[in-house]
PDB file of C-alpha atoms and ligand atoms in Angstrom:
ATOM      1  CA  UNK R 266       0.000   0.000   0.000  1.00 63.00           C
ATOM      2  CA  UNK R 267       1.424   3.585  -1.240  1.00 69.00           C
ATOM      3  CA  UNK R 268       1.060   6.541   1.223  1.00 80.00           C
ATOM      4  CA  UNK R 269      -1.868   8.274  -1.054  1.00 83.00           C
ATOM      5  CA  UNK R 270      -3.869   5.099  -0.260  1.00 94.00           C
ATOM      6  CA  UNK R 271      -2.857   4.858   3.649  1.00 98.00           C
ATOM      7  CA  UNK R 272      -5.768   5.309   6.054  1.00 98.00           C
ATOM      8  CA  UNK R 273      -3.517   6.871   8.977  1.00 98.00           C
ATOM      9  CA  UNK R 274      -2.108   9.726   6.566  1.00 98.00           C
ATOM     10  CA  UNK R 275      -5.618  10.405   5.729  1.00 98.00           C
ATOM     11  CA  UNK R 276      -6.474  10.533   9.197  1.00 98.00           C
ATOM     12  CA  UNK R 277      -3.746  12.841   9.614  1.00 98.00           C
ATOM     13  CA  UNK R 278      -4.740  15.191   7.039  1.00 97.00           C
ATOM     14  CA  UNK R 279      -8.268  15.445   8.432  1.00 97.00           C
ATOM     15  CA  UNK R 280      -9.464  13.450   5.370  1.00 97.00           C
ATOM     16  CA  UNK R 281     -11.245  10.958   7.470  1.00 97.00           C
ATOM     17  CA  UNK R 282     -12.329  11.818  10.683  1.00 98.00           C
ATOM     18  CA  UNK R 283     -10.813  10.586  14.236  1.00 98.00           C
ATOM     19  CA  UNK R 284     -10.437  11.739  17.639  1.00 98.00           C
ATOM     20  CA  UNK R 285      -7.672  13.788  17.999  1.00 98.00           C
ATOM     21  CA  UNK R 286      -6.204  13.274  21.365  1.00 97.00           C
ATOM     22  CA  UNK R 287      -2.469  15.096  20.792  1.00 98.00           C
ATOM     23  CA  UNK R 288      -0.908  16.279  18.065  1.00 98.00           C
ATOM     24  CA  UNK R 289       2.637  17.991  17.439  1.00 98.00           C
ATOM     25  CA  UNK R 290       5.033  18.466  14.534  1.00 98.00           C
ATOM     26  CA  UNK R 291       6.150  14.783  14.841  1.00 98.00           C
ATOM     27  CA  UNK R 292       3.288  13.018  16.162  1.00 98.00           C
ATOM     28  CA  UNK R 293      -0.246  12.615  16.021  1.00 98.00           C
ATOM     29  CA  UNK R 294      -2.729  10.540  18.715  1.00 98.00           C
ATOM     30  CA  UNK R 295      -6.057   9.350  18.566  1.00 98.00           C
ATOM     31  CA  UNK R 296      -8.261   6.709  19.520  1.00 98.00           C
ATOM     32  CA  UNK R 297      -8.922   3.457  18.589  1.00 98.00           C
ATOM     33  CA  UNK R 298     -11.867   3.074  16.498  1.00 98.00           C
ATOM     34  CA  UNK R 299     -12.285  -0.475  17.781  1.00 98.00           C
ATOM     35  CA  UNK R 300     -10.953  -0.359  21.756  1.00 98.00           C
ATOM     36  CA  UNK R 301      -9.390  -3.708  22.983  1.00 98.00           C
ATOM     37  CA  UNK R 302      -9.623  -2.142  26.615  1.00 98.00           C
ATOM     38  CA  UNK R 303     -11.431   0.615  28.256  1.00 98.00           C
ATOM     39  CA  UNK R 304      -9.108   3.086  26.806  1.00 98.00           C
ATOM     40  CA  UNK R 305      -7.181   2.660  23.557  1.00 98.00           C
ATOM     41  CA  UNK R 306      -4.991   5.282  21.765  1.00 98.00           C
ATOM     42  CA  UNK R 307      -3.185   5.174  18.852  1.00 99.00           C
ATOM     43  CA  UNK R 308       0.067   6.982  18.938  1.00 99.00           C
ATOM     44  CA  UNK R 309       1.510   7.744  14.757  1.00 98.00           C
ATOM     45  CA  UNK R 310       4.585   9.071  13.313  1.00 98.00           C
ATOM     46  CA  UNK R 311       3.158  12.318  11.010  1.00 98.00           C
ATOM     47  CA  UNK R 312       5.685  10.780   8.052  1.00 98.00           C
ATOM     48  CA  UNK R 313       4.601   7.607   5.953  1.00 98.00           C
ATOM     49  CA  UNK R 314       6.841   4.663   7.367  1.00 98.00           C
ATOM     50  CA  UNK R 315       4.985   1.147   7.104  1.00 98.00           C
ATOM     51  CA  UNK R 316       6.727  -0.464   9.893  1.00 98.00           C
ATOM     52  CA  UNK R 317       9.384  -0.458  12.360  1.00 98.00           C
ATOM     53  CA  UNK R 318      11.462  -2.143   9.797  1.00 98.00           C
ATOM     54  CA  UNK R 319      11.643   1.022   7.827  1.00 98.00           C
ATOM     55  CA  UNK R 320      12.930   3.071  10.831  1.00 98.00           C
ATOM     56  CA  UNK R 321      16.977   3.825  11.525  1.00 98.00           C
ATOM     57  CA  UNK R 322      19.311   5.637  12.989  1.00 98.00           C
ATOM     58  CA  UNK R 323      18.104   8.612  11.707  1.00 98.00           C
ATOM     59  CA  UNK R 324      14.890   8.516  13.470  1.00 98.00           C
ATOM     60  CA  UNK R 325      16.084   8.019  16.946  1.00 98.00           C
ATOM     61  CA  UNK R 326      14.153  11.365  17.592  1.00 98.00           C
ATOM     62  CA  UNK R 327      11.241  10.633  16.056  1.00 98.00           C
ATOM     63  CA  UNK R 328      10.498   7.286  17.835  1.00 98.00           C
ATOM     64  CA  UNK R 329      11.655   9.063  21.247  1.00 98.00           C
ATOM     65  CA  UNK R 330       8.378  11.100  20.676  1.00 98.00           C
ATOM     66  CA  UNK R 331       6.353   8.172  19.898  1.00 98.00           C
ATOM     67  CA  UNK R 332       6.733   6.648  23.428  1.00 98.00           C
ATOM     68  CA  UNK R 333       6.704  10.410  25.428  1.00 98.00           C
ATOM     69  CA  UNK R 334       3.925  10.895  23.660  1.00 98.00           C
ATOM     70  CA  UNK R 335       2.176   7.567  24.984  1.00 98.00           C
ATOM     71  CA  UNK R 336       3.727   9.107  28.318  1.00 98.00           C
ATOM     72  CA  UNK R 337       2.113  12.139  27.715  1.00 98.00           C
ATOM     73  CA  UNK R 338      -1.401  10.668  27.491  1.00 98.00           C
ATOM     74  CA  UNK R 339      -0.878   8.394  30.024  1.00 98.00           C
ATOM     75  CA  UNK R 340      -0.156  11.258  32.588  1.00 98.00           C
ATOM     76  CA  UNK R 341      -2.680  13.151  30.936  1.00 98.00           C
ATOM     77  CA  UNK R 342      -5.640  10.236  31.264  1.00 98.00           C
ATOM     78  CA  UNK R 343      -4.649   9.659  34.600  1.00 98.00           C
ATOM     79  CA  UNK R 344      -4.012   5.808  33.724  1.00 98.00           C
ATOM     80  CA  UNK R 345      -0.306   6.377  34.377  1.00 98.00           C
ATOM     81  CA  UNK R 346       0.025   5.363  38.032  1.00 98.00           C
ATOM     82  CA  UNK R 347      -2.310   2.344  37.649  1.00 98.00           C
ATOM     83  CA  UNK R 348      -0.725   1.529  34.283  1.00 98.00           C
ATOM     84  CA  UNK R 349      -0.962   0.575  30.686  1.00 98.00           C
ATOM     85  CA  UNK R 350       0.582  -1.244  27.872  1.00 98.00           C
ATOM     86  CA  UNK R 351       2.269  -0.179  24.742  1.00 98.00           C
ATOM     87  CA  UNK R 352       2.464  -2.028  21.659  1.00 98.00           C
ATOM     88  CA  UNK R 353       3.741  -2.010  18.022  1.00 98.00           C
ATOM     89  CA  UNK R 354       2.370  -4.880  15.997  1.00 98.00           C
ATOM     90  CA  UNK R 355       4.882  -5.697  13.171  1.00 98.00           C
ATOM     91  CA  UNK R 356       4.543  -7.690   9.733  1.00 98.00           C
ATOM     92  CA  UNK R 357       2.219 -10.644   9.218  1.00 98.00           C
ATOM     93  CA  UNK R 358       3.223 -12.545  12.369  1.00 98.00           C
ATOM     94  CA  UNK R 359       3.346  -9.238  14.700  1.00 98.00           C
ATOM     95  CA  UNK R 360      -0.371  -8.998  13.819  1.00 98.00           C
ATOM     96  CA  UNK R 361      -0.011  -5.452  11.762  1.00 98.00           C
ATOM     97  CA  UNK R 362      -3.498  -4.540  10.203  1.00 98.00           C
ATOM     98  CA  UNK R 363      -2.744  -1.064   8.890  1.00 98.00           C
ATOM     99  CA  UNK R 364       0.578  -0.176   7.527  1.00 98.00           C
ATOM    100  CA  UNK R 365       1.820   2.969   8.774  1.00 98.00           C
ATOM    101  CA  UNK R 366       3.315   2.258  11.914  1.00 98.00           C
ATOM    102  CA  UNK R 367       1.799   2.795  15.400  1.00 98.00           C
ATOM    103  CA  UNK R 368       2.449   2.462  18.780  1.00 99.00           C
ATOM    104  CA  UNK R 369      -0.921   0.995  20.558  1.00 98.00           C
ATOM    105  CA  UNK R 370      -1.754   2.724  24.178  1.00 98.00           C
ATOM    106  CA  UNK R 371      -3.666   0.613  26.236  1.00 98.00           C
ATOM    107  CA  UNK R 372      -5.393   1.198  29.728  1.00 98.00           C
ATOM    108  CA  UNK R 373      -8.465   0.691  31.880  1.00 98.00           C
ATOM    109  CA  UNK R 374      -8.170  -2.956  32.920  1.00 98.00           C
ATOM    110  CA  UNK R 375      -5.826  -5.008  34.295  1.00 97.00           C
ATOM    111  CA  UNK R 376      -4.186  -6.735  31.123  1.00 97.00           C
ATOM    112  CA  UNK R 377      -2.800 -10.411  30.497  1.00 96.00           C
ATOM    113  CA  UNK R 378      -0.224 -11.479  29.368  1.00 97.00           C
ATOM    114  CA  UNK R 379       1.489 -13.049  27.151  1.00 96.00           C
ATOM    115  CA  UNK R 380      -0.768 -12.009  23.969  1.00 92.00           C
ATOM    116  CA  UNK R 381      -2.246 -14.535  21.673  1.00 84.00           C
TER     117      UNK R 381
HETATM  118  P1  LIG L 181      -2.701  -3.180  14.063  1.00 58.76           P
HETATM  119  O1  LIG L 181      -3.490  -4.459  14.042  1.00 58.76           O
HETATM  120  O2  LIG L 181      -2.208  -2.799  12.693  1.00 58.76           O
HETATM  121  O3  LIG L 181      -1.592  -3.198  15.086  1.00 58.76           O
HETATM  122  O4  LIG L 181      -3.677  -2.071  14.575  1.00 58.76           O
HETATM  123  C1  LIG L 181      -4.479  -1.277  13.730  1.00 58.76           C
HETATM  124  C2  LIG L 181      -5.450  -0.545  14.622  1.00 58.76           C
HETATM  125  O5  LIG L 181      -6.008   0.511  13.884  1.00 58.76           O
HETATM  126  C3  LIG L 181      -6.613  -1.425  15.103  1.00 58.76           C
HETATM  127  O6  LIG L 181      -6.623  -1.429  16.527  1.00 58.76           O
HETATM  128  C4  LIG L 181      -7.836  -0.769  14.494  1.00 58.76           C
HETATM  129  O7  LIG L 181      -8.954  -0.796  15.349  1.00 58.76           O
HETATM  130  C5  LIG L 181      -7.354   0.650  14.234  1.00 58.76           C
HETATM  131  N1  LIG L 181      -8.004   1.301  13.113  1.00 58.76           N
HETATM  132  C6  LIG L 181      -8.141   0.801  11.853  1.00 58.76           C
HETATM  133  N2  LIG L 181      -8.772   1.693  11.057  1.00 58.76           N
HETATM  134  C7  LIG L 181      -9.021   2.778  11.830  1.00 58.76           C
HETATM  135  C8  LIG L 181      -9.655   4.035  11.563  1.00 58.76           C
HETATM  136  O8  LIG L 181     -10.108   4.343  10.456  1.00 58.76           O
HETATM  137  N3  LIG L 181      -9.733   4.908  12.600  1.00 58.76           N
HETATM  138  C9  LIG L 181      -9.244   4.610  13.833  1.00 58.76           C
HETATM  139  N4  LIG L 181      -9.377   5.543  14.790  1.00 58.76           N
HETATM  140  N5  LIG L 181      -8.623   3.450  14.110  1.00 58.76           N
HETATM  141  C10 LIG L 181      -8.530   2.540  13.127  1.00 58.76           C
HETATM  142 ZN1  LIG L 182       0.550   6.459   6.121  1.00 58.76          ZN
END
């Protein structure tokens, strides 16, 4: 999938609707559209990359925001001191649906593990 088909840019560009819970120059963080626990954000990189396979070096910065932004709206929420789980599904076996990466915020319930 190219980046002019990509649901998440779309998103993004305001060219489907979501719930915009954060947003900065790097970043953008909304919610799930189909929650796997009471609360469920999505936390996306504002650039097209498919996966963590396409990140490097250069982008230590960039996925440094990712996870203080799933910080941010932890603190934020209120879910930090009870908890919450982070997650980046990756490829077929990693359980990736939508291929722009994103880091999964979870929180709400008391979680299992391991996953499925
Ligand atoms: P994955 O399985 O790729 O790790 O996760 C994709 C996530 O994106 C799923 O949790 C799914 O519910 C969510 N999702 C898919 N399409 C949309 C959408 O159009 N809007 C929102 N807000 N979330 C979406
Ligand atoms: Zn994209």
């Amino acid at each position: 999938m190219n980046q002019e088909d990509c649901i998440f840019c779309k998103i993004i560009k305001g060219e489907i609707p979501s719930n915009k819970i954060y947003e900065n120059d790097l970043v953008y963080a909304f919610t799930d559209i189909n929650p796997a626990a009471p609360q469920h954000f999505l936390v996306i990189p504002k650039v097209h990359k498919a996966s963590l396979n396409e990140f490097d070096d250069n982008d230590r910065e960039l996925l440094g925001e990712i996870l203080l932004t799933a910080k941010k709206i932890a603190s934020e929420k209120g879910f930090d001191q009870d908890g919450y789980r982070t997650i980046i599904n990756t490829g077929k076996d990693g359980g990736q649906t939508v291929h722009h990466l994103h880091l999964h915020v979870l929180a709400g319930r008391a979680l299992t593990w391991p996953p499925g």
